[in-house]
Tab-separated table of C-alpha atoms and ligand atoms in Angstrom:
chain	number	residue	atom	x	y	z
A	1	UNK	CA	48.650	81.181	116.702
A	2	UNK	CA	49.085	83.843	119.392
A	3	UNK	CA	52.687	82.658	119.900
A	4	UNK	CA	53.406	82.965	116.167
A	5	UNK	CA	51.979	86.542	116.173
A	6	UNK	CA	54.149	87.528	118.994
A	7	UNK	CA	57.315	86.007	117.280
A	8	UNK	CA	56.181	87.838	114.014
A	9	UNK	CA	55.716	91.239	115.783
A	10	UNK	CA	59.092	90.923	117.498
A	11	UNK	CA	60.630	90.125	114.109
A	12	UNK	CA	59.058	93.215	112.528
A	13	UNK	CA	60.035	95.392	115.325
A	14	UNK	CA	63.721	94.227	115.053
A	15	UNK	CA	63.728	94.742	111.347
A	16	UNK	CA	62.257	98.249	111.702
A	17	UNK	CA	64.789	99.258	114.263
A	18	UNK	CA	67.427	97.850	112.045
A	19	UNK	CA	66.144	100.021	109.045
A	20	UNK	CA	66.048	103.034	111.271
A	21	UNK	CA	69.853	102.784	111.378
A	22	UNK	CA	70.487	105.361	108.715
A	23	UNK	CA	74.265	105.571	108.909
A	24	UNK	CA	76.387	104.832	105.788
A	25	UNK	CA	80.069	103.858	105.680
A	26	UNK	CA	82.266	104.602	102.738
A	27	UNK	CA	85.528	102.711	102.355
A	28	UNK	CA	87.745	105.072	100.318
A	29	UNK	CA	91.224	105.525	99.016
A	30	UNK	CA	90.479	109.204	98.520
A	31	UNK	CA	91.638	111.769	100.927
A	32	UNK	CA	89.010	112.394	103.648
A	33	UNK	CA	89.159	116.211	103.144
A	34	UNK	CA	87.826	115.762	99.567
A	35	UNK	CA	84.619	114.077	100.899
A	36	UNK	CA	84.012	115.616	104.268
A	37	UNK	CA	82.240	118.861	103.139
A	38	UNK	CA	79.993	116.813	100.803
A	39	UNK	CA	78.981	114.266	103.394
A	40	UNK	CA	78.342	117.099	105.824
A	41	UNK	CA	76.047	118.722	103.180
A	42	UNK	CA	74.367	115.269	102.605
A	43	UNK	CA	73.824	114.903	106.336
A	44	UNK	CA	72.130	118.479	106.582
A	45	UNK	CA	69.895	117.663	103.605
A	46	UNK	CA	68.897	114.032	104.345
A	47	UNK	CA	69.735	113.375	108.093
A	48	UNK	CA	71.867	110.463	106.939
A	49	UNK	CA	75.191	110.232	108.743
A	50	UNK	CA	78.173	109.091	106.700
A	51	UNK	CA	81.299	107.483	108.179
A	52	UNK	CA	84.522	107.303	106.254
A	53	UNK	CA	87.225	104.574	106.389
A	54	UNK	CA	90.256	105.715	104.371
A	55	UNK	CA	93.050	103.565	103.234
A	56	UNK	CA	94.992	101.969	100.364
A	57	UNK	CA	92.572	100.639	97.625
A	58	UNK	CA	93.999	97.121	97.578
A	59	UNK	CA	93.834	96.823	101.362
A	60	UNK	CA	90.232	98.212	101.400
A	61	UNK	CA	89.190	95.526	98.978
A	62	UNK	CA	90.950	92.887	100.842
A	63	UNK	CA	89.232	94.054	104.070
A	64	UNK	CA	85.840	93.985	102.320
A	65	UNK	CA	86.553	90.341	101.197
A	66	UNK	CA	87.579	89.261	104.642
A	67	UNK	CA	84.743	90.919	106.465
A	68	UNK	CA	82.258	89.239	104.077
A	69	UNK	CA	78.633	89.636	105.177
A	70	UNK	CA	79.641	91.470	108.221
A	71	UNK	CA	81.330	94.339	106.343
A	72	UNK	CA	80.150	97.652	107.528
A	73	UNK	CA	81.029	99.108	104.038
A	74	UNK	CA	78.128	100.481	102.046
A	75	UNK	CA	80.144	102.260	99.384
A	76	UNK	CA	83.640	101.455	97.951
A	77	UNK	CA	85.312	104.514	96.389
A	78	UNK	CA	88.597	104.804	94.729
A	79	UNK	CA	90.433	106.216	91.747
A	80	UNK	CA	91.226	104.736	88.415
A	81	UNK	CA	88.900	102.583	86.223
A	82	UNK	CA	91.627	99.922	86.422
A	83	UNK	CA	91.090	99.585	90.194
A	84	UNK	CA	87.235	99.803	89.860
A	85	UNK	CA	87.437	97.048	87.317
A	86	UNK	CA	89.506	94.971	89.759
A	87	UNK	CA	86.677	95.450	92.311
A	88	UNK	CA	84.155	94.204	89.937
A	89	UNK	CA	86.301	91.133	89.276
A	90	UNK	CA	86.570	90.518	93.000
A	91	UNK	CA	82.669	90.779	93.146
A	92	UNK	CA	82.762	93.697	95.611
A	93	UNK	CA	79.871	95.633	94.091
A	94	UNK	CA	76.137	95.121	93.516
A	95	UNK	CA	74.309	96.621	90.463
A	96	UNK	CA	72.872	100.021	90.960
A	97	UNK	CA	69.998	100.982	88.578
A	98	UNK	CA	69.451	104.717	88.957
A	99	UNK	CA	68.018	107.051	86.402
A	100	UNK	CA	69.667	109.961	88.135
A	101	UNK	CA	73.137	108.474	87.912
A	102	UNK	CA	72.467	107.545	84.134
A	103	UNK	CA	71.359	111.046	83.460
A	104	UNK	CA	74.135	112.821	85.285
A	105	UNK	CA	77.018	110.653	84.323
A	106	UNK	CA	78.000	110.054	80.608
A	107	UNK	CA	77.848	106.517	79.536
A	108	UNK	CA	81.462	106.143	78.905
A	109	UNK	CA	82.376	107.137	82.407
A	110	UNK	CA	80.393	104.327	84.148
A	111	UNK	CA	80.588	100.609	84.213
A	112	UNK	CA	78.306	99.026	81.433
A	113	UNK	CA	76.945	96.632	84.111
A	114	UNK	CA	76.072	99.551	86.500
A	115	UNK	CA	78.331	98.331	89.295
A	116	UNK	CA	80.335	101.609	89.486
A	117	UNK	CA	80.087	105.269	88.296
A	118	UNK	CA	82.701	107.953	87.659
A	119	UNK	CA	82.344	110.988	89.880
A	120	UNK	CA	85.281	113.035	88.525
A	121	UNK	CA	87.434	113.015	85.482
A	122	UNK	CA	91.257	112.836	85.550
A	123	UNK	CA	92.994	113.949	82.378
A	124	UNK	CA	96.506	112.530	81.744
A	125	UNK	CA	98.334	114.541	79.251
A	126	UNK	CA	101.597	116.047	77.915
A	127	UNK	CA	103.585	118.600	80.060
A	128	UNK	CA	106.714	120.185	78.668
A	129	UNK	CA	109.414	122.777	79.457
A	130	UNK	CA	108.535	126.097	77.928
A	131	UNK	CA	112.312	126.987	78.195
A	132	UNK	CA	112.941	124.495	75.391
A	133	UNK	CA	109.843	123.840	73.421
A	134	UNK	CA	106.449	125.308	72.403
A	135	UNK	CA	103.002	123.855	71.596
A	136	UNK	CA	104.171	123.501	67.956
A	137	UNK	CA	106.591	120.701	68.998
A	138	UNK	CA	103.777	118.361	70.147
A	139	UNK	CA	100.821	116.437	68.798
A	140	UNK	CA	100.128	113.077	70.539
A	141	UNK	CA	101.331	110.565	73.114
A	142	UNK	CA	102.297	108.421	70.158
A	143	UNK	CA	104.509	111.107	68.654
A	144	UNK	CA	106.700	111.063	71.763
A	145	UNK	CA	108.082	107.774	70.488
A	146	UNK	CA	109.793	109.565	67.496
A	147	UNK	CA	113.590	109.364	67.690
A	148	UNK	CA	113.635	113.205	67.800
A	149	UNK	CA	112.685	112.985	71.547
A	150	UNK	CA	115.819	110.755	72.318
A	151	UNK	CA	117.090	111.705	75.736
A	152	UNK	CA	114.260	114.233	76.370
A	153	UNK	CA	111.276	112.104	77.680
A	154	UNK	CA	110.738	111.390	81.387
A	155	UNK	CA	108.035	108.992	82.514
A	156	UNK	CA	106.528	107.575	85.629
A	157	UNK	CA	106.850	103.850	86.100
A	158	UNK	CA	104.469	101.681	84.090
A	159	UNK	CA	103.733	99.872	87.444
A	160	UNK	CA	101.363	102.846	88.328
A	161	UNK	CA	97.750	102.006	87.185
A	162	UNK	CA	97.527	105.413	85.546
A	163	UNK	CA	100.055	104.377	82.879
A	164	UNK	CA	98.603	100.946	82.548
A	165	UNK	CA	95.252	102.577	81.836
A	166	UNK	CA	96.933	104.842	79.307
A	167	UNK	CA	98.534	101.884	77.502
A	168	UNK	CA	95.251	100.001	77.629
A	169	UNK	CA	93.650	102.950	75.700
A	170	UNK	CA	96.426	102.697	73.140
A	171	UNK	CA	95.867	98.900	72.824
A	172	UNK	CA	92.184	99.604	72.234
A	173	UNK	CA	92.865	102.306	69.688
A	174	UNK	CA	95.630	100.680	67.563
A	175	UNK	CA	95.963	97.128	68.639
A	176	UNK	CA	98.727	95.430	70.666
A	177	UNK	CA	101.528	95.497	68.158
A	178	UNK	CA	101.133	99.201	67.277
A	179	UNK	CA	100.663	100.167	70.955
A	180	UNK	CA	103.890	98.130	71.814
A	181	UNK	CA	105.799	100.006	69.053
A	182	UNK	CA	104.900	103.294	70.667
A	183	UNK	CA	105.953	102.189	74.069
A	184	UNK	CA	109.280	100.751	72.784
A	185	UNK	CA	109.859	104.229	71.292
A	186	UNK	CA	109.086	105.946	74.497
A	187	UNK	CA	111.534	103.607	76.378
A	188	UNK	CA	114.308	104.367	73.917
A	189	UNK	CA	113.670	108.057	74.401
A	190	UNK	CA	113.991	108.210	78.130
A	191	UNK	CA	116.287	110.763	79.597
A	192	UNK	CA	116.417	109.111	82.997
A	193	UNK	CA	115.152	106.042	84.908
A	194	UNK	CA	111.376	106.205	85.362
A	195	UNK	CA	109.978	108.152	88.224
A	196	UNK	CA	107.931	106.719	91.161
A	197	UNK	CA	105.299	109.630	90.924
A	198	UNK	CA	104.016	112.261	88.500
A	199	UNK	CA	105.279	115.174	90.693
A	200	UNK	CA	108.971	114.020	90.419
A	201	UNK	CA	108.637	113.625	86.703
A	202	UNK	CA	107.236	117.232	86.534
A	203	UNK	CA	110.097	118.608	88.642
A	204	UNK	CA	112.569	116.750	86.354
A	205	UNK	CA	111.039	118.684	83.393
A	206	UNK	CA	111.120	122.002	85.231
A	207	UNK	CA	114.773	121.608	86.214
A	208	UNK	CA	115.848	120.679	82.684
A	209	UNK	CA	116.617	117.072	83.346
A	210	UNK	CA	114.268	116.317	80.568
A	211	UNK	CA	112.014	118.208	78.237
A	212	UNK	CA	108.607	116.536	78.253
A	213	UNK	CA	106.508	114.110	80.295
A	214	UNK	CA	102.978	112.692	80.643
A	215	UNK	CA	101.071	113.364	83.913
A	216	UNK	CA	97.654	113.648	85.388
A	217	UNK	CA	96.885	117.403	85.230
A	218	UNK	CA	96.036	117.900	88.958
A	219	UNK	CA	99.672	117.273	89.819
A	220	UNK	CA	100.545	120.099	87.609
A	221	UNK	CA	97.948	122.346	89.015
A	222	UNK	CA	99.320	121.740	92.487
A	223	UNK	CA	102.944	122.524	91.477
A	224	UNK	CA	101.840	125.628	89.604
A	225	UNK	CA	100.864	127.236	93.026
A	226	UNK	CA	104.668	127.744	93.318
A	227	UNK	CA	106.032	130.229	90.691
A	228	UNK	CA	109.258	128.266	90.672
A	229	UNK	CA	107.452	125.858	88.299
A	230	UNK	CA	106.145	128.564	85.848
A	231	UNK	CA	108.188	127.039	83.027
A	232	UNK	CA	105.822	123.950	83.016
A	233	UNK	CA	103.347	124.098	80.108
A	234	UNK	CA	100.451	121.806	79.465
A	235	UNK	CA	99.605	120.468	76.023
A	236	UNK	CA	96.264	118.715	75.287
A	237	UNK	CA	97.364	115.446	73.544
A	238	UNK	CA	95.675	113.866	70.437
A	239	UNK	CA	93.325	116.608	69.720
A	240	UNK	CA	93.575	115.749	66.019
A	241	UNK	CA	92.414	112.152	66.693
A	242	UNK	CA	91.018	110.295	69.717
A	243	UNK	CA	91.405	113.039	72.422
A	244	UNK	CA	93.093	113.212	75.725
A	245	UNK	CA	93.209	110.132	77.825
A	246	UNK	CA	90.644	110.343	80.671
A	247	UNK	CA	90.361	108.327	83.776
A	248	UNK	CA	87.969	108.668	86.690
A	249	UNK	CA	87.540	108.616	90.394
A	250	UNK	CA	84.461	106.461	91.054
A	251	UNK	CA	82.439	104.471	93.464
A	252	UNK	CA	79.710	101.759	93.708
A	253	UNK	CA	77.413	100.203	96.248
A	254	UNK	CA	79.028	97.220	98.087
A	255	UNK	CA	77.302	93.814	97.635
A	256	UNK	CA	76.895	93.217	101.335
A	257	UNK	CA	75.581	96.788	102.195
A	258	UNK	CA	72.523	96.596	104.662
A	259	UNK	CA	71.604	100.256	103.573
A	260	UNK	CA	71.563	99.988	99.690
A	261	UNK	CA	68.791	102.521	99.186
A	262	UNK	CA	70.604	105.218	101.165
A	263	UNK	CA	73.904	104.235	99.621
A	264	UNK	CA	72.325	104.914	96.144
A	265	UNK	CA	71.022	108.214	97.483
A	266	UNK	CA	74.445	109.238	98.477
A	267	UNK	CA	75.880	108.264	95.010
A	268	UNK	CA	73.071	110.290	93.321
A	269	UNK	CA	74.024	113.178	95.608
A	270	UNK	CA	77.617	112.951	94.512
A	271	UNK	CA	76.542	113.306	90.855
A	272	UNK	CA	74.378	116.375	91.616
A	273	UNK	CA	75.442	119.929	90.728
A	274	UNK	CA	75.877	120.777	94.392
A	275	UNK	CA	78.440	118.005	95.035
A	276	UNK	CA	80.006	118.135	91.526
A	277	UNK	CA	80.961	121.801	91.851
A	278	UNK	CA	82.955	121.028	94.911
A	279	UNK	CA	84.169	117.371	94.442
A	280	UNK	CA	86.123	117.824	91.210
A	281	UNK	CA	87.500	121.225	92.092
A	282	UNK	CA	88.765	120.121	95.547
A	283	UNK	CA	91.390	118.022	93.795
A	284	UNK	CA	91.636	120.133	90.680
A	285	UNK	CA	89.915	117.431	88.580
A	286	UNK	CA	87.158	117.793	86.099
A	287	UNK	CA	83.509	117.206	86.928
A	288	UNK	CA	81.472	114.458	85.155
A	289	UNK	CA	78.297	116.509	85.270
A	290	UNK	CA	78.604	118.638	82.082
A	291	UNK	CA	76.955	121.680	83.653
A	292	UNK	CA	79.192	121.751	86.876
A	293	UNK	CA	82.024	124.308	87.317
A	294	UNK	CA	85.658	123.749	86.710
A	295	UNK	CA	88.121	125.138	89.326
A	296	UNK	CA	89.277	128.633	88.461
A	297	UNK	CA	92.903	127.697	88.767
A	298	UNK	CA	92.621	125.153	85.831
A	299	UNK	CA	90.140	126.975	83.622
A	300	UNK	CA	93.012	128.697	81.762
A	301	UNK	CA	93.982	125.306	80.218
A	302	UNK	CA	90.866	125.598	78.196
A	303	UNK	CA	88.571	122.998	76.786
A	304	UNK	CA	89.815	119.794	75.215
A	305	UNK	CA	88.412	116.783	73.445
A	306	UNK	CA	88.677	113.596	75.329
A	307	UNK	CA	89.013	109.932	74.377
A	308	UNK	CA	85.588	108.521	75.014
A	309	UNK	CA	86.492	104.874	75.141
A	310	UNK	CA	84.370	103.388	77.847
A	311	UNK	CA	86.595	103.574	81.036
A	312	UNK	CA	85.747	99.935	81.878
A	313	UNK	CA	87.933	98.877	78.916
A	314	UNK	CA	90.884	100.491	80.678
A	315	UNK	CA	90.352	97.813	83.249
A	316	UNK	CA	89.675	94.783	81.012
A	317	UNK	CA	92.821	95.613	78.972
A	318	UNK	CA	94.891	96.097	82.178
A	319	UNK	CA	96.559	92.599	81.983
A	320	UNK	CA	97.555	93.204	78.336
A	321	UNK	CA	98.893	96.614	79.244
A	322	UNK	CA	101.145	95.026	81.938
A	323	UNK	CA	102.445	92.371	79.524
A	324	UNK	CA	103.072	94.983	76.950
A	325	UNK	CA	105.166	97.144	79.399
A	326	UNK	CA	107.168	93.984	80.255
A	327	UNK	CA	107.714	93.065	76.554
A	328	UNK	CA	108.713	96.768	75.783
A	329	UNK	CA	111.162	96.978	78.703
A	330	UNK	CA	109.130	99.809	80.240
A	331	UNK	CA	109.880	99.512	84.010
B	1	FE	FE1	97.034	110.629	91.694
């Protein structure tokens, strides 16, 4: 009996010292400078130290798979609901039931099974050249398929998850066939080959190579720091119907985390006013917490109504979107 008591007390001692290890590790595809000030604040408030491992989202998911039970990752954080959805398919996350997260984050910006949560919003909308056009020329993403835009449209490649998610939102709104007709129209209106990134598409609009494109707004905000790009104007798409396509950056607790309670604490912190004011503005995105501030530099674009399709659908319709792009010849 005495022997058993000794063994038990050693076991309790070991498990206590294990729990005393408060450090958290985030695997993230976001730039470390977006997170460093928040995790420093979190440390000051809670005494919990947070380590960051940055890298490509696909490689980080691969790494979590390979590391298995031994993975030091407590949180996986990335951008685009399409990628977060892939992470749920790969069974990377565990469920998090937090009243704070449910209260701070609107329902459509989090996973219905509570595996991941959106912490900033990324609006993808129309940007045009004010040398050639005005707001009156635009209405919706779909209207850019009209033959009047022949030779005037520039697009980023459909291989980027941002465009797959946008197409997924159109499939959800109109069904596959109608969404495909829109994308076929886009393809026949292209002024150039598709671009590898949003910034190059914007530069092509500014230089007059094309008249209009569709991009995430933070890329425009960054370019507008340079007066050379003053001829780029933003138009909020689909304000007469379903609203602007919105995606997220988000995160969830990793299934194999040994520090789940603290990991949830950190996610709750990320959704708080203090972190939200900083996190979204640092990348010129939009906060998910309604009462948080928008960055001064993008306030001038005004308010917009957004498509409130649950962002998890952007993931579940991803395969159809890929197929649609192939069928429509959108490279
Ligand atoms: Fe981006």
